[in-house]
């Protein structure tokens, strides 16, 4: 694309909608009117030529009839506009050469009419064959000037052009005014949206037209915005509350260590500080992962071996505490990223091990277009009325038994799985404990 075309496109994009509509409507009207003007001039020209041909052919037929009856080719009664030639185009009426070229004569002999232009002068010619009494064939040529017709056509063309320009200007002005009135409700809606207080919505027009659809979509957008702001405020408050505890604990322990520098307590204090720092680091990691999930910033999905990822997650869980067993009867893959799979498995297994008494079972079960990941334990389980709330952020059903965790694990699992088109469901295991089932889409 040339630089001029790029600049023209940039200029066009900077124009307002009203200007663009007016230019397009006016341009289309002008092109259409010019095409109609050209068609009108062409029809007028064809009509004039047809009338001239009829008149000239009548004159030629009269002379041809006279020649057929025995009148000579140079009789004094033949008009100057009539010429008589043989079939080769040679004059036989004794009036000198014809103002025609050989190709003109050939077309005339073939029965076609010819228009001959010399400067601004135009002459129309018609030929009528005639058989003379001696058996020879002659051509009677009748001609007539088109000066008056050319003047009429010129004036008609100028009139059509001026009329096309005037009508196109009227159409463009009408489009400008109509667009202004048509966009006035949009301007009012824009002003209302700019002055809209939080929690309020735009009034819906009575007519069920495009403006009502636009107002409904804007109200839906405002509702999503208010909901996002509310969730962000709640999330920020909960995060600040959760971050305050480990930071306060680290500060208190550090102050005690500074005020009472007892070597016997130094190792225990440092161990407590390290534990709180680890808790703080995990909380920050979960918050960062949740923020990325909420923002929709995730890597492209790829086929991931869920069985292999589950084996690695079980190995990371270690041997201390409840036994973690893996049940995977067949190979299975899911559409996600390896990092997301690892986070989901670590959170589900870690959550189950915190509450399990002796056993945690991880099952990977292919199921058609989806792959099921089931993590069950033999702990106290999740009450039926709380099975939806456990996926809310900072929700802890048993704070005294969760090891100081912030309650973000299952919320992160739901955000990661839901972002890939899957779902997470909480239920009851065969041993009465918790059962969390993840349904992931398989790669296509």
Short mmCIF file of C-alpha atoms in Angstrom, two decimals:
data_model
loop_
_atom_site.label_atom_id
_atom_site.label_comp_id
_atom_site.label_asym_id
_atom_site.label_seq_id
_atom_site.Cartn_x
_atom_site.Cartn_y
_atom_site.Cartn_z
CA UNK A 1 0.00 0.00 0.00
CA UNK A 2 1.39 3.40 -0.98
CA UNK A 3 2.17 6.11 1.55
CA UNK A 4 -0.53 8.33 0.09
CA UNK A 5 -3.14 5.61 0.56
CA UNK A 6 -2.01 5.13 4.16
CA UNK A 7 -2.31 8.86 4.86
CA UNK A 8 -5.72 8.96 3.20
CA UNK A 9 -6.94 6.03 5.30
CA UNK A 10 -5.61 7.66 8.47
CA UNK A 11 -7.35 10.93 7.55
CA UNK A 12 -10.61 9.08 6.91
CA UNK A 13 -10.46 7.31 10.28
CA UNK A 14 -10.03 10.63 12.05
CA UNK A 15 -13.28 11.99 10.61
CA UNK A 16 -16.44 11.87 12.69
CA UNK A 17 -19.20 9.39 11.97
CA UNK A 18 -21.46 12.20 10.75
CA UNK A 19 -18.86 13.40 8.25
CA UNK A 20 -18.18 9.91 6.95
CA UNK A 21 -21.86 9.12 6.47
CA UNK A 22 -22.41 12.44 4.69
CA UNK A 23 -19.42 11.93 2.39
CA UNK A 24 -20.42 8.38 1.53
CA UNK A 25 -24.08 9.22 0.88
CA UNK A 26 -23.18 12.33 -1.14
CA UNK A 27 -20.55 10.46 -3.13
CA UNK A 28 -22.87 7.56 -3.95
CA UNK A 29 -25.63 10.00 -4.94
CA UNK A 30 -23.24 11.96 -7.17
CA UNK A 31 -21.95 8.82 -8.91
CA UNK A 32 -25.48 7.52 -9.43
CA UNK A 33 -26.71 10.87 -10.78
CA UNK A 34 -23.72 11.21 -13.12
CA UNK A 35 -24.40 7.71 -14.42
CA UNK A 36 -28.05 8.64 -15.00
CA UNK A 37 -26.97 11.89 -16.71
CA UNK A 38 -24.69 9.96 -19.02
CA UNK A 39 -27.50 7.55 -19.76
CA UNK A 40 -29.89 10.44 -20.43
CA UNK A 41 -27.46 12.16 -22.83
CA UNK A 42 -26.87 8.84 -24.56
CA UNK A 43 -30.60 8.23 -25.00
CA UNK A 44 -31.06 11.78 -26.32
CA UNK A 45 -28.18 11.30 -28.77
CA UNK A 46 -29.62 8.00 -29.96
CA UNK A 47 -33.05 9.59 -30.40
CA UNK A 48 -31.62 12.49 -32.43
CA UNK A 49 -29.67 10.14 -34.68
CA UNK A 50 -32.70 7.97 -35.19
CA UNK A 51 -34.84 10.94 -36.22
CA UNK A 52 -32.12 12.19 -38.58
CA UNK A 53 -31.73 8.72 -40.12
CA UNK A 54 -35.46 8.47 -40.77
CA UNK A 55 -35.54 11.86 -42.50
CA UNK A 56 -32.41 11.18 -44.58
CA UNK A 57 -33.60 7.72 -45.60
CA UNK A 58 -36.87 9.23 -46.77
CA UNK A 59 -35.00 11.70 -48.96
CA UNK A 60 -32.79 8.95 -50.39
CA UNK A 61 -35.79 6.74 -51.18
CA UNK A 62 -37.50 9.56 -53.07
CA UNK A 63 -34.44 10.09 -55.27
CA UNK A 64 -33.98 6.32 -55.69
CA UNK A 65 -37.58 6.08 -56.95
CA UNK A 66 -37.00 8.83 -59.45
CA UNK A 67 -33.84 7.12 -60.75
CA UNK A 68 -35.66 3.83 -61.06
CA UNK A 69 -38.32 5.51 -63.22
CA UNK A 70 -35.64 6.66 -65.72
CA UNK A 71 -34.48 10.05 -64.45
CA UNK A 72 -30.78 10.76 -65.01
CA UNK A 73 -28.29 10.94 -62.15
CA UNK A 74 -27.50 14.60 -62.89
CA UNK A 75 -31.06 15.79 -63.23
CA UNK A 76 -31.52 19.40 -62.01
CA UNK A 77 -34.21 18.46 -59.47
CA UNK A 78 -31.86 16.48 -57.20
CA UNK A 79 -30.96 18.37 -53.98
CA UNK A 80 -27.30 19.24 -53.22
CA UNK A 81 -27.42 17.05 -50.11
CA UNK A 82 -27.99 14.00 -52.31
CA UNK A 83 -24.99 12.30 -53.96
CA UNK A 84 -25.04 9.36 -56.37
CA UNK A 85 -22.08 6.96 -56.55
CA UNK A 86 -21.38 3.52 -57.91
CA UNK A 87 -20.84 0.53 -55.66
CA UNK A 88 -17.11 1.32 -55.51
CA UNK A 89 -17.83 4.77 -54.08
CA UNK A 90 -16.95 6.77 -57.24
CA UNK A 91 -19.27 9.76 -57.84
CA UNK A 92 -21.40 9.49 -61.00
CA UNK A 93 -23.40 12.70 -60.58
CA UNK A 94 -20.62 15.00 -61.87
CA UNK A 95 -20.37 17.05 -58.65
CA UNK A 96 -16.82 16.33 -57.68
CA UNK A 97 -15.31 13.99 -55.04
CA UNK A 98 -17.14 12.90 -51.91
CA UNK A 99 -16.10 14.23 -48.49
CA UNK A 100 -15.92 10.62 -47.31
CA UNK A 101 -13.18 8.04 -46.90
CA UNK A 102 -13.26 4.57 -48.40
CA UNK A 103 -14.13 2.94 -45.06
CA UNK A 104 -17.12 5.29 -44.69
CA UNK A 105 -18.40 4.29 -48.11
CA UNK A 106 -18.01 0.59 -47.31
CA UNK A 107 -20.10 0.97 -44.16
CA UNK A 108 -22.72 2.96 -46.03
CA UNK A 109 -22.87 0.30 -48.76
CA UNK A 110 -23.37 -2.30 -46.03
CA UNK A 111 -26.49 -0.46 -44.87
CA UNK A 112 -25.01 1.33 -41.86
CA UNK A 113 -25.42 5.03 -41.14
CA UNK A 114 -22.27 7.11 -40.71
CA UNK A 115 -21.46 10.23 -38.72
CA UNK A 116 -18.50 12.20 -40.15
CA UNK A 117 -16.85 14.83 -37.94
CA UNK A 118 -14.72 17.64 -39.35
CA UNK A 119 -13.64 19.95 -36.55
CA UNK A 120 -16.83 21.12 -34.84
CA UNK A 121 -19.00 20.20 -37.86
CA UNK A 122 -20.82 16.86 -37.89
CA UNK A 123 -22.60 15.32 -40.89
CA UNK A 124 -24.88 12.28 -40.94
CA UNK A 125 -24.90 10.05 -44.04
CA UNK A 126 -27.38 7.38 -45.20
CA UNK A 127 -27.10 5.18 -48.35
CA UNK A 128 -29.97 3.70 -50.37
CA UNK A 129 -29.13 1.22 -53.17
CA UNK A 130 -30.97 1.59 -56.49
CA UNK A 131 -30.98 -0.49 -59.70
CA UNK A 132 -30.82 1.75 -62.76
CA UNK A 133 -32.80 1.04 -65.95
CA UNK A 134 -29.58 -0.17 -67.59
CA UNK A 135 -29.19 -2.84 -64.87
CA UNK A 136 -26.33 -1.22 -62.96
CA UNK A 137 -26.50 -0.63 -59.21
CA UNK A 138 -25.93 2.79 -57.77
CA UNK A 139 -25.96 4.21 -54.22
CA UNK A 140 -28.03 7.24 -53.37
CA UNK A 141 -26.29 9.05 -50.47
CA UNK A 142 -28.29 11.49 -48.38
CA UNK A 143 -26.54 13.76 -45.85
CA UNK A 144 -27.59 16.26 -43.23
CA UNK A 145 -25.79 18.51 -40.77
CA UNK A 146 -25.96 17.67 -37.03
CA UNK A 147 -24.92 21.14 -35.84
CA UNK A 148 -28.21 21.83 -34.12
CA UNK A 149 -28.28 18.36 -32.59
CA UNK A 150 -24.71 18.69 -31.31
CA UNK A 151 -25.54 22.02 -29.68
CA UNK A 152 -28.61 20.48 -28.09
CA UNK A 153 -26.58 17.54 -26.79
CA UNK A 154 -23.91 19.85 -25.37
CA UNK A 155 -26.47 21.94 -23.57
CA UNK A 156 -28.24 18.84 -22.33
CA UNK A 157 -24.97 17.40 -21.01
CA UNK A 158 -24.17 20.63 -19.14
CA UNK A 159 -27.70 20.75 -17.76
CA UNK A 160 -27.57 17.14 -16.63
CA UNK A 161 -24.18 17.72 -14.97
CA UNK A 162 -25.32 20.82 -13.11
CA UNK A 163 -28.51 19.06 -12.03
CA UNK A 164 -26.51 16.04 -10.80
CA UNK A 165 -24.19 18.27 -8.77
CA UNK A 166 -27.10 20.23 -7.30
CA UNK A 167 -29.11 17.11 -6.37
CA UNK A 168 -26.00 15.42 -4.91
CA UNK A 169 -25.36 18.51 -2.77
CA UNK A 170 -28.98 18.45 -1.58
CA UNK A 171 -28.71 14.74 -0.76
CA UNK A 172 -25.46 15.29 1.15
CA UNK A 173 -26.97 18.18 3.11
CA UNK A 174 -30.03 16.06 3.89
CA UNK A 175 -27.77 13.21 5.04
CA UNK A 176 -25.86 15.64 7.30
CA UNK A 177 -29.04 16.92 8.93
CA UNK A 178 -30.61 13.45 9.17
CA UNK A 179 -27.46 12.00 10.72
CA UNK A 180 -27.34 14.83 13.23
CA UNK A 181 -30.90 14.14 14.34
CA UNK A 182 -30.36 10.36 14.27
CA UNK A 183 -27.28 10.59 16.49
CA UNK A 184 -28.81 13.03 18.95
CA UNK A 185 -30.18 10.19 21.17
CA UNK A 186 -26.70 8.67 21.20
CA UNK A 187 -25.25 12.00 22.37
CA UNK A 188 -27.85 12.16 25.13
CA UNK A 189 -27.02 8.59 26.13
CA UNK A 190 -23.31 9.44 26.20
CA UNK A 191 -23.93 12.47 28.40
CA UNK A 192 -26.13 10.40 30.72
CA UNK A 193 -23.47 7.69 30.96
CA UNK A 194 -20.78 10.27 31.78
CA UNK A 195 -22.86 11.69 34.64
CA UNK A 196 -24.10 8.31 35.89
CA UNK A 197 -23.33 7.72 39.60
CA UNK A 198 -22.07 4.30 40.78
CA UNK A 199 -24.80 1.69 41.00
CA UNK A 200 -27.18 3.52 38.66
CA UNK A 201 -28.17 2.39 35.17
CA UNK A 202 -29.12 4.11 31.95
CA UNK A 203 -32.85 4.54 31.25
CA UNK A 204 -34.05 2.26 28.46
CA UNK A 205 -35.79 3.84 25.43
CA UNK A 206 -39.39 2.82 24.88
CA UNK A 207 -38.84 1.73 21.29
CA UNK A 208 -37.21 -1.65 20.86
CA UNK A 209 -34.58 -0.47 18.41
CA UNK A 210 -30.80 -0.34 18.15
CA UNK A 211 -30.58 2.39 20.81
CA UNK A 212 -32.41 0.22 23.32
CA UNK A 213 -30.05 -2.67 22.54
CA UNK A 214 -27.09 -0.32 23.02
CA UNK A 215 -28.48 0.90 26.35
CA UNK A 216 -29.04 -2.69 27.51
CA UNK A 217 -25.48 -3.67 26.59
CA UNK A 218 -24.10 -0.59 28.36
CA UNK A 219 -26.15 -1.41 31.46
CA UNK A 220 -24.80 -4.96 31.33
CA UNK A 221 -21.28 -3.57 31.05
CA UNK A 222 -21.90 -1.24 34.00
CA UNK A 223 -23.23 -4.15 36.04
CA UNK A 224 -20.11 -6.20 35.28
CA UNK A 225 -17.95 -3.21 36.17
CA UNK A 226 -19.71 -2.67 39.49
CA UNK A 227 -19.47 -6.37 40.26
CA UNK A 228 -15.77 -6.40 39.40
CA UNK A 229 -15.16 -3.33 41.58
CA UNK A 230 -17.05 -4.93 44.46
CA UNK A 231 -15.12 -8.17 44.14
CA UNK A 232 -11.85 -6.26 43.88
CA UNK A 233 -12.63 -4.23 47.01
CA UNK A 234 -13.60 -7.36 48.91
CA UNK A 235 -10.57 -9.21 47.62
CA UNK A 236 -8.25 -6.33 48.53
CA UNK A 237 -9.71 -6.11 52.02
CA UNK A 238 -9.43 -9.85 52.59
CA UNK A 239 -5.89 -9.93 51.20
CA UNK A 240 -4.83 -7.05 53.43
CA UNK A 241 -6.38 -8.80 56.43
CA UNK A 242 -4.64 -12.08 55.63
CA UNK A 243 -1.29 -10.42 54.97
CA UNK A 244 -1.46 -8.53 58.25
CA UNK A 245 -1.21 -11.69 60.37
CA UNK A 246 2.12 -13.13 59.11
CA UNK A 247 3.68 -9.67 58.82
CA UNK A 248 2.63 -8.82 62.38
CA UNK A 249 3.93 -12.18 63.64
CA UNK A 250 7.31 -11.69 61.95
CA UNK A 251 7.57 -8.16 63.33
CA UNK A 252 6.64 -9.23 66.87
CA UNK A 253 9.12 -12.09 66.88
CA UNK A 254 11.85 -9.86 65.50
CA UNK A 255 11.17 -7.19 68.15
CA UNK A 256 11.29 -9.80 70.92
CA UNK A 257 14.58 -11.12 69.58
CA UNK A 258 16.03 -7.59 69.49
CA UNK A 259 14.79 -6.64 72.97
CA UNK A 260 15.80 -9.96 74.57
CA UNK A 261 18.87 -11.25 72.74
CA UNK A 262 18.85 -14.69 74.39
CA UNK A 263 21.03 -17.16 72.42
CA UNK A 264 18.92 -20.02 73.73
CA UNK A 265 15.81 -18.58 72.08
CA UNK A 266 17.48 -17.41 68.86
CA UNK A 267 17.07 -20.71 66.98
CA UNK A 268 13.41 -21.06 67.98
CA UNK A 269 12.69 -17.42 67.03
CA UNK A 270 14.37 -17.78 63.66
CA UNK A 271 12.45 -20.99 63.03
CA UNK A 272 9.17 -19.21 63.77
CA UNK A 273 10.18 -16.28 61.56
CA UNK A 274 11.06 -18.67 58.72
CA UNK A 275 7.69 -20.39 59.09
CA UNK A 276 5.79 -17.13 58.96
CA UNK A 277 7.89 -15.97 55.99
CA UNK A 278 7.11 -19.23 54.18
CA UNK A 279 3.42 -18.74 54.92
CA UNK A 280 3.63 -15.17 53.65
CA UNK A 281 5.44 -16.30 50.48
CA UNK A 282 2.79 -18.94 49.77
CA UNK A 283 0.01 -16.42 50.30
CA UNK A 284 1.62 -13.94 47.93
CA UNK A 285 2.11 -16.65 45.31
CA UNK A 286 -1.56 -17.65 45.53
CA UNK A 287 -2.67 -14.02 45.30
CA UNK A 288 -0.48 -13.47 42.25
CA UNK A 289 -1.82 -16.62 40.56
CA UNK A 290 -5.39 -15.55 41.28
CA UNK A 291 -4.76 -12.07 39.89
CA UNK A 292 -3.36 -13.55 36.68
CA UNK A 293 -6.32 -15.92 36.37
CA UNK A 294 -8.77 -13.06 36.88
CA UNK A 295 -7.01 -10.97 34.24
CA UNK A 296 -7.22 -13.83 31.75
CA UNK A 297 -3.47 -13.84 31.22
CA UNK A 298 -2.71 -17.49 30.68
CA UNK A 299 -0.44 -19.33 28.24
CA UNK A 300 -1.84 -21.10 25.20
CA UNK A 301 -3.45 -24.46 25.92
CA UNK A 302 -1.51 -27.55 24.93
CA UNK A 303 -1.98 -31.30 25.47
CA UNK A 304 -0.65 -32.17 28.94
CA UNK A 305 -0.22 -35.73 30.25
CA UNK A 306 -2.40 -35.62 33.35
CA UNK A 307 -1.26 -39.03 34.61
CA UNK A 308 2.40 -38.02 34.48
CA UNK A 309 1.64 -34.68 36.15
CA UNK A 310 -0.30 -36.49 38.89
CA UNK A 311 2.67 -38.81 39.56
CA UNK A 312 4.96 -35.79 39.95
CA UNK A 313 2.47 -34.08 42.29
CA UNK A 314 2.18 -37.21 44.45
CA UNK A 315 5.98 -37.38 44.63
CA UNK A 316 6.13 -33.71 45.67
CA UNK A 317 3.62 -34.35 48.45
CA UNK A 318 6.21 -36.53 50.26
CA UNK A 319 5.77 -39.52 52.52
CA UNK A 320 4.94 -37.77 55.80
CA UNK A 321 1.35 -37.77 56.93
CA UNK A 322 -1.53 -39.54 55.16
CA UNK A 323 -0.76 -41.95 52.34
CA UNK A 324 -1.36 -40.57 48.85
CA UNK A 325 -2.21 -43.20 46.24
CA UNK A 326 -2.70 -42.70 42.51
CA UNK A 327 -5.29 -44.59 40.45
CA UNK A 328 -4.89 -44.13 36.68
CA UNK A 329 -6.30 -47.03 34.63
CA UNK A 330 -5.47 -45.41 31.27
CA UNK A 331 -3.48 -42.58 29.76
CA UNK A 332 -5.23 -39.22 29.78
CA UNK A 333 -4.39 -35.74 28.60
CA UNK A 334 -6.04 -32.36 29.09
CA UNK A 335 -5.94 -29.00 27.28
CA UNK A 336 -4.12 -26.60 29.61
CA UNK A 337 -0.57 -25.61 30.51
CA UNK A 338 1.83 -27.70 32.64
CA UNK A 339 2.11 -24.93 35.26
CA UNK A 340 -1.69 -24.78 35.67
CA UNK A 341 -1.92 -28.56 36.02
CA UNK A 342 0.79 -28.51 38.68
CA UNK A 343 -0.94 -25.74 40.67
CA UNK A 344 -4.30 -27.53 40.57
CA UNK A 345 -2.83 -30.88 41.64
CA UNK A 346 -0.67 -29.38 44.40
CA UNK A 347 -3.60 -27.44 45.86
CA UNK A 348 -6.04 -30.33 45.72
CA UNK A 349 -3.59 -32.85 47.18
CA UNK A 350 -2.31 -30.40 49.79
CA UNK A 351 -5.86 -29.55 50.86
CA UNK A 352 -6.80 -33.23 51.12
CA UNK A 353 -3.66 -34.12 53.14
CA UNK A 354 -4.38 -31.36 55.68
CA UNK A 355 -7.73 -32.89 56.59
CA UNK A 356 -7.24 -36.61 55.83
CA UNK A 357 -6.73 -39.09 58.64
CA UNK A 358 -4.80 -41.86 56.84
CA UNK A 359 -5.54 -41.87 53.09
CA UNK A 360 -5.74 -39.56 50.07
CA UNK A 361 -6.69 -41.06 46.71
CA UNK A 362 -6.00 -39.33 43.38
CA UNK A 363 -7.91 -40.76 40.39
CA UNK A 364 -7.42 -39.85 36.73
CA UNK A 365 -10.36 -41.12 34.66
CA UNK A 366 -10.76 -40.44 30.90
CA UNK A 367 -14.41 -39.72 30.02
CA UNK A 368 -14.87 -38.93 26.31
CA UNK A 369 -14.39 -35.26 25.58
CA UNK A 370 -13.51 -34.57 29.23
CA UNK A 371 -11.00 -36.00 31.65
CA UNK A 372 -11.97 -36.41 35.30
CA UNK A 373 -9.53 -35.78 38.14
CA UNK A 374 -10.93 -36.95 41.50
CA UNK A 375 -9.15 -36.30 44.82
CA UNK A 376 -10.77 -38.01 47.84
CA UNK A 377 -9.78 -38.27 51.50
CA UNK A 378 -11.03 -39.94 54.69
CA UNK A 379 -11.19 -36.74 56.73
CA UNK A 380 -14.21 -35.01 58.27
CA UNK A 381 -15.57 -34.01 54.84
CA UNK A 382 -17.39 -30.87 53.71
CA UNK A 383 -20.95 -30.24 54.94
CA UNK A 384 -23.48 -30.24 52.10
CA UNK A 385 -24.47 -26.62 52.71
CA UNK A 386 -20.82 -25.50 52.49
CA UNK A 387 -19.84 -27.32 49.29
CA UNK A 388 -20.36 -24.22 47.16
CA UNK A 389 -18.85 -21.76 49.59
CA UNK A 390 -15.53 -23.61 49.86
CA UNK A 391 -14.58 -22.18 46.46
CA UNK A 392 -14.93 -18.60 47.72
CA UNK A 393 -11.70 -16.79 48.45
CA UNK A 394 -10.38 -16.70 52.01
CA UNK A 395 -12.96 -19.31 53.08
CA UNK A 396 -11.80 -21.64 55.87
CA UNK A 397 -14.30 -24.06 57.35
CA UNK A 398 -11.97 -25.14 60.17
CA UNK A 399 -9.37 -22.41 60.83
CA UNK A 400 -7.91 -24.31 63.75
CA UNK A 401 -7.06 -27.30 61.54
CA UNK A 402 -5.93 -25.68 58.29
CA UNK A 403 -2.36 -25.03 59.36
CA UNK A 404 -2.57 -21.25 58.96
CA UNK A 405 -3.51 -21.34 55.28
CA UNK A 406 -5.44 -18.40 53.85
CA UNK A 407 -8.22 -20.34 52.13
CA UNK A 408 -7.18 -19.52 48.56
CA UNK A 409 -6.35 -23.01 47.28
CA UNK A 410 -9.78 -24.12 46.08
CA UNK A 411 -10.58 -20.64 44.76
CA UNK A 412 -7.39 -20.80 42.69
CA UNK A 413 -8.30 -24.30 41.46
CA UNK A 414 -11.74 -23.14 40.33
CA UNK A 415 -10.28 -20.06 38.57
CA UNK A 416 -7.65 -22.09 36.71
CA UNK A 417 -9.99 -24.90 35.70
CA UNK A 418 -12.84 -22.56 34.76
CA UNK A 419 -10.49 -20.51 32.61
CA UNK A 420 -9.95 -23.60 30.44
CA UNK A 421 -13.65 -24.41 30.13
CA UNK A 422 -13.73 -26.99 32.92
CA UNK A 423 -15.53 -27.20 36.25
CA UNK A 424 -14.89 -28.26 39.85
CA UNK A 425 -17.48 -29.98 42.07
CA UNK A 426 -17.25 -30.76 45.79
CA UNK A 427 -18.92 -33.86 47.21
CA UNK A 428 -18.54 -36.72 49.69
CA UNK A 429 -16.01 -39.53 49.34
CA UNK A 430 -16.68 -43.23 49.90
CA UNK A 431 -15.10 -42.93 53.40
CA UNK A 432 -17.22 -39.94 54.42
CA UNK A 433 -14.51 -37.38 53.73
CA UNK A 434 -14.21 -34.72 51.05
CA UNK A 435 -14.36 -35.54 47.36
CA UNK A 436 -13.28 -32.89 44.80
CA UNK A 437 -13.86 -33.69 41.15
CA UNK A 438 -12.35 -31.69 38.32
CA UNK A 439 -13.68 -32.10 34.77
CA UNK A 440 -11.16 -30.88 32.20
CA UNK A 441 -11.68 -30.66 28.41
CA UNK A 442 -9.47 -33.00 26.43
CA UNK A 443 -7.35 -31.69 23.52
CA UNK A 444 -9.15 -31.56 20.18
#
